[in-house]
Amino acid sequence: GAARDVVRLSQQARREAGLAGSDRVAVTVAADDALAGQFRAHEPMIRAETLAESVDVDPAGPRDAEIEGATVGARVVLASHP
């Protein structure tokens, strides 16, 4: 479903950013409220599949893909460690 699509988009964004598959990352998903709720409900799975330290939703973020008829986007950056 939608959560799997976010994982796919996040992995694609990881590759485009030149990050290694083993890097811990922070994922930001651009989505409307309806999809954002689905992503939050599946956050543990998304975090596990993407090695994300965090998964955030930014309704105003850039969008370049489609999930369930809605335009969405995913950004991935290397997670910062204190």
mmCIF file of C-alpha atoms in Angstrom:
data_model
loop_
_atom_site.group_PDB
_atom_site.id
_atom_site.type_symbol
_atom_site.label_atom_id
_atom_site.label_comp_id
_atom_site.label_asym_id
_atom_site.label_seq_id
_atom_site.Cartn_x
_atom_site.Cartn_y
_atom_site.Cartn_z
ATOM 1 C CA GLY A 1 0.000 0.000 0.000
ATOM 2 C CA ALA A 2 0.925 3.620 0.547
ATOM 3 C CA ALA A 3 3.563 2.871 3.202
ATOM 4 C CA ARG A 4 5.408 0.509 0.827
ATOM 5 C CA ASP A 5 5.336 3.235 -1.812
ATOM 6 C CA VAL A 6 6.923 5.672 0.659
ATOM 7 C CA VAL A 7 9.652 3.117 1.357
ATOM 8 C CA ARG A 8 10.290 2.826 -2.385
ATOM 9 C CA LEU A 9 10.380 6.619 -2.822
ATOM 10 C CA SER A 10 12.686 6.966 0.175
ATOM 11 C CA GLN A 11 15.098 4.339 -1.152
ATOM 12 C CA GLN A 12 15.107 6.085 -4.521
ATOM 13 C CA ALA A 13 15.829 9.430 -2.817
ATOM 14 C CA ARG A 14 18.637 7.722 -0.847
ATOM 15 C CA ARG A 15 20.276 6.533 -4.076
ATOM 16 C CA GLU A 16 19.865 9.947 -5.715
ATOM 17 C CA ALA A 17 21.523 11.584 -2.675
ATOM 18 C CA GLY A 18 24.469 9.197 -2.986
ATOM 19 C CA LEU A 19 23.909 7.678 0.454
ATOM 20 C CA ALA A 20 24.924 4.108 1.220
ATOM 21 C CA GLY A 21 22.264 1.504 1.913
ATOM 22 C CA SER A 22 23.622 1.138 5.448
ATOM 23 C CA ASP A 23 23.531 4.869 6.299
ATOM 24 C CA ARG A 24 21.090 5.936 9.005
ATOM 25 C CA VAL A 25 18.844 8.636 7.573
ATOM 26 C CA ALA A 26 16.045 11.083 8.318
ATOM 27 C CA VAL A 27 13.055 10.803 5.977
ATOM 28 C CA THR A 28 10.656 13.653 5.268
ATOM 29 C CA VAL A 29 7.501 12.873 3.317
ATOM 30 C CA ALA A 30 5.434 15.561 1.603
ATOM 31 C CA ALA A 31 1.792 14.498 1.738
ATOM 32 C CA ASP A 32 -1.727 15.645 2.497
ATOM 33 C CA ASP A 33 -3.447 14.735 5.776
ATOM 34 C CA ALA A 34 -5.149 11.565 4.500
ATOM 35 C CA LEU A 35 -1.917 9.910 3.383
ATOM 36 C CA ALA A 36 0.076 11.405 6.247
ATOM 37 C CA GLY A 37 -2.127 9.463 8.662
ATOM 38 C CA GLN A 38 -1.371 6.218 6.828
ATOM 39 C CA PHE A 39 2.359 6.953 6.934
ATOM 40 C CA ARG A 40 2.253 7.704 10.658
ATOM 41 C CA ALA A 41 0.335 4.478 11.302
ATOM 42 C CA HIS A 42 3.081 2.522 9.518
ATOM 43 C CA GLU A 43 6.022 4.559 10.777
ATOM 44 C CA PRO A 44 7.759 1.608 12.524
ATOM 45 C CA MET A 45 7.779 -0.366 9.265
ATOM 46 C CA ILE A 46 8.943 2.652 7.233
ATOM 47 C CA ARG A 47 11.733 3.332 9.741
ATOM 48 C CA ALA A 48 12.870 -0.293 9.735
ATOM 49 C CA GLU A 49 12.833 -0.642 5.951
ATOM 50 C CA THR A 50 14.682 2.645 5.312
ATOM 51 C CA LEU A 51 17.011 2.644 8.354
ATOM 52 C CA ALA A 52 15.448 5.967 9.301
ATOM 53 C CA GLU A 53 16.148 7.607 12.638
ATOM 54 C CA SER A 54 13.019 9.679 12.020
ATOM 55 C CA VAL A 55 10.082 9.944 9.626
ATOM 56 C CA ASP A 56 8.440 13.356 9.419
ATOM 57 C CA VAL A 57 5.576 14.696 7.320
ATOM 58 C CA ASP A 58 5.837 18.117 5.683
ATOM 59 C CA PRO A 59 2.574 19.067 3.937
ATOM 60 C CA ALA A 60 4.371 21.913 2.132
ATOM 61 C CA GLY A 61 7.347 19.859 0.935
ATOM 62 C CA PRO A 62 8.271 19.239 -2.706
ATOM 63 C CA ARG A 63 6.240 16.578 -4.504
ATOM 64 C CA ASP A 64 7.283 14.586 -7.536
ATOM 65 C CA ALA A 65 5.500 11.230 -7.320
ATOM 66 C CA GLU A 66 1.986 9.855 -7.016
ATOM 67 C CA ILE A 67 0.550 7.507 -4.390
ATOM 68 C CA GLU A 68 -3.115 6.529 -4.373
ATOM 69 C CA GLY A 69 -3.972 9.430 -6.681
ATOM 70 C CA ALA A 70 -2.228 12.047 -4.533
ATOM 71 C CA THR A 71 0.977 13.874 -5.368
ATOM 72 C CA VAL A 72 3.671 13.189 -2.766
ATOM 73 C CA GLY A 73 7.412 13.463 -2.303
ATOM 74 C CA ALA A 74 10.173 12.015 -0.142
ATOM 75 C CA ARG A 75 13.444 13.566 0.950
ATOM 76 C CA VAL A 76 16.235 11.678 2.665
ATOM 77 C CA VAL A 77 19.229 13.161 4.466
ATOM 78 C CA LEU A 78 21.960 11.600 6.537
ATOM 79 C CA ALA A 79 20.786 11.441 10.145
ATOM 80 C CA SER A 80 22.687 13.681 12.514
ATOM 81 C CA HIS A 81 23.946 12.221 15.729
ATOM 82 C CA PRO A 82 24.392 14.381 18.843
#
